[in-house]
DNA sequence: GTCTATAAGATGATAGAC
DNA sequence: GTCTATCATCTTATAGAC
């Protein structure tokens, strides 16, 4: 299904995977090039500086997230169903891909990253929060802003704790709490 | 107040600060030695391998956390007050120290770290979860296990999102949600 | 405990051939 | 687009003097 992937996309797929395992600084041009069977100097043709690669990674991650969110929710009418799909994108990242969110790991490392990359991670979070706030507003929750930031925080945190403790139940407990108690308790 | 700090402690303080800014791989013996005004080779006397330093860092972080938790809660009788103190330790780390939790950043990088360090981060999370589960059990919450893992996840995640978005309100929203709705909604 | 000296390897990055 | 060759710099780490 990915046989026609162009070089840029192939590079980004591999780099994303590696960065979601061990972070920004642990990933080298050599590692990525090795996976692709090319030389590290060839990578610099596509992404001259590491910062360019990092920026492209976060931008692509954000873009794909928004696309999936739109695709998976466009036919849904109930905000609760839309929220379930939002959670499902995070679930897919953790349980199917077996990786934490790119912005969870880059977010944790943010103060030590090039400022442009930190800004891009910030934009990802802001977009998530805005989308969630609309959902909670539609659900007539009086504390929509609090629920929005806390939903994002809980999902990002649960990915990390689940990953470290190798226990998906931790993520599922968070998902259940959001879907059941966040909404019910605040109406 | 820290004038009599021995070398080991000084090293650990500086290394912890740096790792909580940019992660495990971004911190070098040179950086730490530079802050201390000594040579990197001197650091190897105290911590022969980087893994030794990493292990000592997480163990010390866990130990200090447990100590603070005990000190701040021993005179308290109500579980709700104890929970507030637990949250306050996280708040202090984020708002006073202006850093995320060491185990949030190492947890995110965990799959790429030496296994012993990952195990130590896991132990920190487990201890937190066990303490929280006791609190929620005392509060007669029927879903104590879910609330325990989700409280930890929410605090860790909120630190990261607050840090990236430079907005402490995100952390405070999470704290409020835990103190008010986690308990009330589940009784 | 801290220093100098040193090592082997990794890192991001560039110049220029094909 | 990818290669070879090369670079300065940084990295963890060790040996041995003071």
Short mmCIF file of C-alpha atoms (C1' of nucleotides) in Angstrom, two decimals:
data_model
loop_
_atom_site.label_atom_id
_atom_site.label_comp_id
_atom_site.label_asym_id
_atom_site.label_seq_id
_atom_site.Cartn_x
_atom_site.Cartn_y
_atom_site.Cartn_z
CA UNK A 1 0.00 0.00 0.00
CA UNK A 2 2.98 2.27 0.42
CA UNK A 3 4.88 1.11 -2.62
CA UNK A 4 4.69 4.43 -4.38
CA UNK A 5 5.76 6.49 -1.40
CA UNK A 6 8.11 9.23 -2.48
CA UNK A 7 11.48 9.75 -0.81
CA UNK A 8 10.35 12.63 1.36
CA UNK A 9 7.45 10.62 2.77
CA UNK A 10 9.62 7.55 3.32
CA UNK A 11 12.14 9.63 5.22
CA UNK A 12 9.44 11.25 7.32
CA UNK A 13 7.81 7.91 8.17
CA UNK A 14 11.07 6.46 9.41
CA UNK A 15 12.16 9.60 11.21
CA UNK A 16 8.79 9.91 12.94
CA UNK A 17 8.93 6.35 14.11
CA UNK A 18 12.42 6.81 15.53
CA UNK A 19 11.64 10.11 17.20
CA UNK A 20 8.53 8.70 18.81
CA UNK A 21 10.70 5.97 20.33
CA UNK A 22 13.58 7.96 21.70
CA UNK A 23 13.13 11.67 21.12
CA UNK A 24 14.67 14.37 18.99
CA UNK A 25 18.31 14.23 20.01
CA UNK A 26 18.59 10.45 20.03
CA UNK A 27 17.77 10.24 16.33
CA UNK A 28 20.55 10.81 13.82
CA UNK A 29 20.69 11.27 10.07
CA UNK A 30 22.79 8.13 9.94
CA UNK A 31 20.14 6.04 11.72
CA UNK A 32 17.42 7.18 9.35
CA UNK A 33 19.59 6.80 6.28
CA UNK A 34 20.61 3.31 7.45
CA UNK A 35 16.96 2.24 7.64
CA UNK A 36 16.41 3.53 4.12
CA UNK A 37 19.57 1.97 2.73
CA UNK A 38 21.03 5.29 1.68
CA UNK A 39 23.79 7.56 2.97
CA UNK A 40 23.28 10.31 5.51
CA UNK A 41 24.55 12.91 3.06
CA UNK A 42 21.59 12.08 0.80
CA UNK A 43 19.23 13.00 3.60
CA UNK A 44 20.64 16.51 3.68
CA UNK A 45 19.42 16.95 0.10
CA UNK A 46 15.83 16.58 1.34
CA UNK A 47 16.24 18.23 4.73
CA UNK A 48 19.35 20.43 4.82
CA UNK A 49 19.31 20.93 8.59
CA UNK A 50 17.94 18.75 11.35
CA UNK A 51 15.62 21.56 12.30
CA UNK A 52 14.06 21.35 8.82
CA UNK A 53 13.40 17.67 9.37
CA UNK A 54 11.94 18.30 12.80
CA UNK A 55 9.63 21.00 11.51
CA UNK A 56 8.44 18.84 8.62
CA UNK A 57 7.76 15.99 11.05
CA UNK A 58 5.53 17.97 13.38
CA UNK A 59 3.73 19.74 10.54
CA UNK A 60 2.99 16.44 8.82
CA UNK A 61 1.89 14.86 12.10
CA UNK A 62 -0.52 17.73 12.78
CA UNK A 63 -1.86 17.67 9.25
CA UNK A 64 -2.49 13.92 9.24
CA UNK A 65 -4.16 14.20 12.63
CA UNK A 66 -6.56 16.87 11.40
CA UNK A 67 -7.31 14.86 8.27
CA UNK A 68 -8.12 11.72 10.23
CA UNK A 69 -10.24 13.68 12.65
CA UNK A 70 -12.27 15.18 9.82
CA UNK A 71 -12.63 11.88 7.96
CA UNK A 72 -13.70 9.95 11.03
CA UNK A 73 -16.17 12.51 12.35
CA UNK A 74 -17.76 14.09 9.28
CA UNK A 75 -20.64 11.62 9.14
CA UNK A 76 -21.30 11.82 12.88
CA UNK A 77 -23.86 14.11 14.44
CA UNK A 78 -23.57 13.48 18.17
CA UNK A 79 -20.66 15.27 19.92
CA UNK A 80 -20.18 12.21 22.13
CA UNK A 81 -19.50 10.07 19.08
CA UNK A 82 -17.09 12.65 17.73
CA UNK A 83 -15.22 12.67 21.04
CA UNK A 84 -14.98 8.88 20.90
CA UNK A 85 -13.33 9.15 17.48
CA UNK A 86 -10.88 11.74 18.78
CA UNK A 87 -9.86 9.35 21.53
CA UNK A 88 -9.66 6.56 18.99
CA UNK A 89 -6.97 8.37 17.04
CA UNK A 90 -4.85 8.51 20.18
CA UNK A 91 -5.68 4.88 20.90
CA UNK A 92 -4.52 3.87 17.45
CA UNK A 93 -1.20 5.67 17.94
CA UNK A 94 -0.53 3.93 21.24
CA UNK A 95 -2.00 0.47 20.76
CA UNK A 96 -1.70 -0.20 17.04
CA UNK A 97 1.47 1.77 16.34
CA UNK A 98 2.82 1.02 19.81
CA UNK A 99 4.26 4.52 20.08
CA UNK A 100 3.48 7.63 22.07
CA UNK A 101 2.30 10.82 20.39
CA UNK A 102 5.08 12.69 18.58
CA UNK A 103 4.04 15.87 20.39
CA UNK A 104 4.10 14.15 23.79
CA UNK A 105 7.78 13.34 23.44
CA UNK A 106 8.75 16.57 21.67
CA UNK A 107 6.57 18.47 24.14
CA UNK A 108 8.47 16.96 27.04
CA UNK A 109 11.77 17.93 25.40
CA UNK A 110 10.42 21.29 24.22
CA UNK A 111 12.58 23.67 26.30
CA UNK A 112 15.68 22.09 24.76
CA UNK A 113 14.47 22.07 21.15
CA UNK A 114 14.86 24.71 18.43
CA UNK A 115 12.16 27.35 19.16
CA UNK A 116 10.44 26.86 15.81
CA UNK A 117 9.80 23.22 16.59
CA UNK A 118 8.46 24.03 20.05
CA UNK A 119 6.11 26.51 18.44
CA UNK A 120 4.86 23.84 16.06
CA UNK A 121 4.16 21.47 18.95
CA UNK A 122 2.31 24.29 20.68
CA UNK A 123 0.16 24.74 17.57
CA UNK A 124 -0.72 21.02 17.61
CA UNK A 125 -1.84 21.27 21.22
CA UNK A 126 -3.81 24.47 20.59
CA UNK A 127 -5.67 22.89 17.67
CA UNK A 128 -6.55 19.85 19.79
CA UNK A 129 -7.78 22.04 22.61
CA UNK A 130 -9.89 24.23 20.30
CA UNK A 131 -11.54 21.17 18.73
CA UNK A 132 -12.28 19.65 22.14
CA UNK A 133 -13.65 22.90 23.48
CA UNK A 134 -16.18 23.00 20.65
CA UNK A 135 -17.25 19.46 21.47
CA UNK A 136 -17.75 20.20 25.17
CA UNK A 137 -19.57 23.41 24.30
CA UNK A 138 -21.91 21.43 22.03
CA UNK A 139 -22.45 19.06 24.94
CA UNK A 140 -23.47 22.07 27.01
CA UNK A 141 -20.75 21.50 29.59
CA UNK A 142 -20.33 24.65 31.59
CA UNK A 143 -16.58 24.10 32.06
CA UNK A 144 -15.76 23.39 28.42
CA UNK A 145 -12.32 25.03 28.55
CA UNK A 146 -11.20 23.03 31.59
CA UNK A 147 -12.47 19.78 30.11
CA UNK A 148 -10.76 20.48 26.79
CA UNK A 149 -7.27 21.09 28.18
CA UNK A 150 -7.65 18.26 30.67
CA UNK A 151 -8.81 15.78 28.04
CA UNK A 152 -5.74 16.49 25.93
CA UNK A 153 -3.45 16.38 28.98
CA UNK A 154 -4.95 13.12 30.20
CA UNK A 155 -4.59 11.41 26.83
CA UNK A 156 -0.99 12.56 26.36
CA UNK A 157 -0.07 11.58 29.92
CA UNK A 158 -1.86 8.24 29.72
CA UNK A 159 0.09 7.36 26.58
CA UNK A 160 3.36 7.89 28.42
CA UNK A 161 2.38 6.05 31.60
CA UNK A 162 0.80 3.18 29.63
CA UNK A 163 3.90 2.92 27.47
CA UNK A 164 6.33 2.85 30.39
CA UNK A 165 4.24 0.45 32.47
CA UNK A 166 3.44 -1.65 29.40
CA UNK A 167 -0.21 -1.66 30.36
CA UNK A 168 -2.84 -0.48 27.89
CA UNK A 169 -5.46 -0.62 30.64
CA UNK A 170 -4.05 2.66 31.91
CA UNK A 171 -4.90 4.32 28.61
CA UNK A 172 -8.32 2.64 28.49
CA UNK A 173 -9.09 3.81 32.03
CA UNK A 174 -8.36 7.37 30.92
CA UNK A 175 -10.49 6.97 27.80
CA UNK A 176 -13.40 5.64 29.85
CA UNK A 177 -13.10 8.45 32.37
CA UNK A 178 -13.26 11.05 29.61
CA UNK A 179 -16.18 9.46 27.79
CA UNK A 180 -18.23 8.77 30.89
CA UNK A 181 -17.39 11.10 33.75
CA UNK A 182 -16.03 14.21 32.08
CA UNK A 183 -19.31 14.70 30.29
CA UNK A 184 -21.83 13.47 32.85
CA UNK A 185 -20.35 15.24 35.81
CA UNK A 186 -20.25 18.67 34.30
CA UNK A 187 -23.64 19.07 32.73
CA UNK B 1 21.04 26.49 52.44
CA UNK B 2 22.90 24.28 50.02
CA UNK B 3 26.39 25.43 50.91
CA UNK B 4 27.44 22.10 52.31
CA UNK B 5 26.16 20.07 49.41
CA UNK B 6 28.56 17.28 48.61
CA UNK B 7 29.85 16.69 45.08
CA UNK B 8 27.47 13.86 44.30
CA UNK B 9 24.46 15.93 45.26
CA UNK B 10 25.68 18.96 43.33
CA UNK B 11 26.17 16.84 40.24
CA UNK B 12 22.74 15.28 40.61
CA UNK B 13 21.04 18.65 41.07
CA UNK B 14 22.58 20.05 37.91
CA UNK B 15 22.08 16.89 35.89
CA UNK B 16 18.45 16.66 36.96
CA UNK B 17 17.79 20.23 35.97
CA UNK B 18 19.35 19.72 32.54
CA UNK B 19 17.57 16.44 31.89
CA UNK B 20 14.23 17.91 32.86
CA UNK B 21 14.80 20.61 30.24
CA UNK B 22 15.92 18.57 27.27
CA UNK B 23 15.94 14.87 28.05
CA UNK B 24 18.46 12.12 28.55
CA UNK B 25 20.42 12.20 25.31
CA UNK B 26 20.67 15.97 25.07
CA UNK B 27 22.63 16.17 28.32
CA UNK B 28 26.36 15.51 28.22
CA UNK B 29 29.03 15.06 30.87
CA UNK B 30 30.67 18.18 29.46
CA UNK B 31 27.56 20.30 30.00
CA UNK B 32 27.19 19.19 33.60
CA UNK B 33 30.91 19.53 34.33
CA UNK B 34 30.90 22.97 32.74
CA UNK B 35 28.14 24.13 35.09
CA UNK B 36 30.13 22.84 38.04
CA UNK B 37 33.42 24.34 36.85
CA UNK B 38 35.16 20.98 36.66
CA UNK B 39 36.25 18.64 33.86
CA UNK B 40 34.06 15.93 32.41
CA UNK B 41 36.60 13.28 33.36
CA UNK B 42 36.03 14.17 37.01
CA UNK B 43 32.39 13.30 36.61
CA UNK B 44 33.30 9.78 35.64
CA UNK B 45 34.85 9.34 39.06
CA UNK B 46 31.39 9.79 40.63
CA UNK B 47 29.33 8.16 37.90
CA UNK B 48 31.50 5.91 35.70
CA UNK B 49 28.86 5.43 32.98
CA UNK B 50 26.01 7.65 31.90
CA UNK B 51 23.63 4.87 32.82
CA UNK B 52 24.89 5.09 36.42
CA UNK B 53 24.10 8.79 36.44
CA UNK B 54 20.66 8.21 34.94
CA UNK B 55 19.86 5.53 37.51
CA UNK B 56 20.99 7.71 40.40
CA UNK B 57 18.90 10.58 39.08
CA UNK B 58 15.64 8.66 38.93
CA UNK B 59 16.26 6.90 42.26
CA UNK B 60 16.95 10.21 43.98
CA UNK B 61 13.93 11.83 42.35
CA UNK B 62 11.68 9.00 43.54
CA UNK B 63 13.14 9.06 47.02
CA UNK B 64 12.75 12.82 47.44
CA UNK B 65 9.21 12.59 46.14
CA UNK B 66 8.28 9.95 48.70
CA UNK B 67 9.92 11.94 51.47
CA UNK B 68 8.03 15.11 50.58
CA UNK B 69 4.80 13.20 50.30
CA UNK B 70 5.25 11.74 53.74
CA UNK B 71 6.33 15.01 55.33
CA UNK B 72 3.47 16.98 53.84
CA UNK B 73 0.73 14.46 54.60
CA UNK B 74 1.66 12.90 57.94
CA UNK B 75 -0.30 15.42 60.00
CA UNK B 76 -3.34 15.25 57.73
CA UNK B 77 -6.31 13.01 58.38
CA UNK B 78 -8.65 13.66 55.48
CA UNK B 79 -7.77 11.84 52.23
CA UNK B 80 -8.91 14.88 50.25
CA UNK B 81 -6.27 17.00 51.99
CA UNK B 82 -3.63 14.38 51.31
CA UNK B 83 -4.57 14.34 47.65
CA UNK B 84 -4.24 18.13 47.56
CA UNK B 85 -0.69 17.81 48.89
CA UNK B 86 0.14 15.19 46.29
CA UNK B 87 -0.98 17.58 43.57
CA UNK B 88 0.97 20.35 45.26
CA UNK B 89 4.25 18.49 44.83
CA UNK B 90 3.60 18.32 41.10
CA UNK B 91 2.55 21.98 41.11
CA UNK B 92 5.80 22.95 42.81
CA UNK B 93 7.83 21.10 40.18
CA UNK B 94 6.07 22.85 37.32
CA UNK B 95 5.39 26.33 38.65
CA UNK B 96 8.20 26.97 41.13
CA UNK B 97 10.95 24.95 39.47
CA UNK B 98 9.51 25.69 36.01
CA UNK B 99 10.33 22.17 34.86
CA UNK B 100 8.35 19.09 33.96
CA UNK B 101 8.59 15.91 36.02
CA UNK B 102 11.83 13.97 35.42
CA UNK B 103 9.77 10.83 34.86
CA UNK B 104 7.51 12.57 32.35
CA UNK B 105 10.41 13.31 30.05
CA UNK B 106 12.29 10.05 30.70
CA UNK B 107 8.98 8.22 30.43
CA UNK B 108 8.39 9.70 27.00
CA UNK B 109 11.88 8.67 25.93
CA UNK B 110 11.66 5.33 27.74
CA UNK B 111 11.74 2.93 24.77
CA UNK B 112 15.09 4.43 23.75
CA UNK B 113 16.69 4.45 27.19
CA UNK B 114 18.80 1.77 28.92
CA UNK B 115 16.29 -0.80 30.25
CA UNK B 116 17.36 -0.30 33.87
CA UNK B 117 16.43 3.36 33.69
CA UNK B 118 13.07 2.61 32.11
CA UNK B 119 12.42 0.13 34.92
CA UNK B 120 13.21 2.81 37.50
CA UNK B 121 10.75 5.22 35.86
CA UNK B 122 8.18 2.44 35.91
CA UNK B 123 8.76 2.01 39.64
CA UNK B 124 8.17 5.73 40.20
CA UNK B 125 4.85 5.53 38.35
CA UNK B 126 3.81 2.36 40.20
CA UNK B 127 4.51 3.95 43.58
CA UNK B 128 2.46 7.01 42.64
CA UNK B 129 -0.42 4.87 41.44
CA UNK B 130 -0.39 2.71 44.58
CA UNK B 131 -0.45 5.78 46.85
CA UNK B 132 -3.31 7.33 44.88
CA UNK B 133 -5.28 4.11 44.85
CA UNK B 134 -5.16 4.02 48.65
CA UNK B 135 -6.43 7.59 48.77
CA UNK B 136 -9.35 6.89 46.44
CA UNK B 137 -10.13 3.71 48.35
CA UNK B 138 -10.23 5.71 51.59
CA UNK B 139 -12.59 8.11 49.85
CA UNK B 140 -14.80 5.13 49.06
CA UNK B 141 -14.60 5.68 45.32
CA UNK B 142 -15.74 2.52 43.59
CA UNK B 143 -13.35 3.01 40.67
CA UNK B 144 -10.21 3.68 42.73
CA UNK B 145 -7.84 2.00 40.28
CA UNK B 146 -9.10 3.99 37.29
CA UNK B 147 -8.95 7.25 39.23
CA UNK B 148 -5.42 6.50 40.46
CA UNK B 149 -3.86 5.84 37.04
CA UNK B 150 -5.82 8.70 35.48
CA UNK B 151 -4.79 11.17 38.18
CA UNK B 152 -1.13 10.40 37.59
CA UNK B 153 -1.57 10.49 33.80
CA UNK B 154 -3.45 13.78 33.94
CA UNK B 155 -0.83 15.47 36.12
CA UNK B 156 2.08 14.26 33.98
CA UNK B 157 0.31 15.24 30.78
CA UNK B 158 -0.79 18.61 32.12
CA UNK B 159 2.81 19.44 33.03
CA UNK B 160 3.89 18.87 29.46
CA UNK B 161 1.02 20.75 27.82
CA UNK B 162 1.29 23.63 30.34
CA UNK B 163 5.01 23.81 29.74
CA UNK B 164 4.76 23.87 25.94
CA UNK B 165 1.86 26.32 25.87
CA UNK B 166 3.42 28.41 28.63
CA UNK B 167 0.12 28.49 30.45
CA UNK B 168 -0.11 27.33 34.06
CA UNK B 169 -3.90 27.54 33.87
CA UNK B 170 -3.81 24.24 32.00
CA UNK B 171 -2.18 22.58 35.00
CA UNK B 172 -4.54 24.30 37.43
CA UNK B 173 -7.56 23.18 35.40
CA UNK B 174 -6.31 19.60 35.73
CA UNK B 175 -5.71 20.01 39.47
CA UNK B 176 -9.21 21.41 39.97
CA UNK B 177 -10.78 18.61 37.95
CA UNK B 178 -9.03 16.00 40.08
CA UNK B 179 -9.88 17.62 43.40
CA UNK B 180 -13.49 18.35 42.55
CA UNK B 181 -14.88 16.04 39.92
CA UNK B 182 -12.80 12.89 40.22
CA UNK B 183 -13.95 12.44 43.78
CA UNK B 184 -17.51 13.73 43.64
CA UNK B 185 -18.49 11.94 40.48
CA UNK B 186 -17.42 8.52 41.55
CA UNK B 187 -18.82 8.16 45.04
"C1'" DG C 1 38.75 14.14 43.82
"C1'" DT C 2 40.33 16.59 40.20
"C1'" DC C 3 43.47 17.18 36.61
"C1'" DT C 4 45.79 16.34 31.67
"C1'" DA C 5 45.91 13.64 27.87
"C1'" DT C 6 43.94 10.74 24.90
"C1'" DA C 7 41.05 7.56 22.50
"C1'" DA C 8 37.38 5.62 19.39
"C1'" DG C 9 33.23 6.58 17.70
"C1'" DA C 10 29.16 9.42 16.59
"C1'" DT C 11 27.19 13.74 14.99
"C1'" DG C 12 25.46 17.39 11.83
"C1'" DA C 13 26.96 19.26 7.85
"C1'" DT C 14 29.31 20.47 3.15
"C1'" DA C 15 31.73 20.02 -1.51
"C1'" DG C 16 31.83 17.98 -5.60
"C1'" DA C 17 31.47 13.71 -8.77
"C1'" DC C 18 28.02 10.81 -11.17
"C1'" DG D 1 18.93 12.18 -6.00
"C1'" DT D 2 22.45 9.62 -4.43
"C1'" DC D 3 27.19 8.87 -3.98
"C1'" DT D 4 32.28 9.43 -1.88
"C1'" DA D 5 35.09 11.98 0.78
"C1'" DT D 6 35.90 14.93 4.27
"C1'" DC D 7 35.26 18.06 8.25
"C1'" DA D 8 35.05 20.09 12.86
"C1'" DT D 9 32.91 19.11 16.73
"C1'" DC D 10 30.94 16.49 20.38
"C1'" DT D 11 30.30 12.16 22.87
"C1'" DT D 12 31.28 8.65 26.35
"C1'" DA D 13 34.99 6.74 28.40
"C1'" DT D 14 39.82 5.44 30.21
"C1'" DA D 15 44.76 5.82 32.03
"C1'" DG D 16 47.66 7.86 34.88
"C1'" DA D 17 49.73 12.13 37.28
"C1'" DC D 18 48.94 15.26 41.28
#
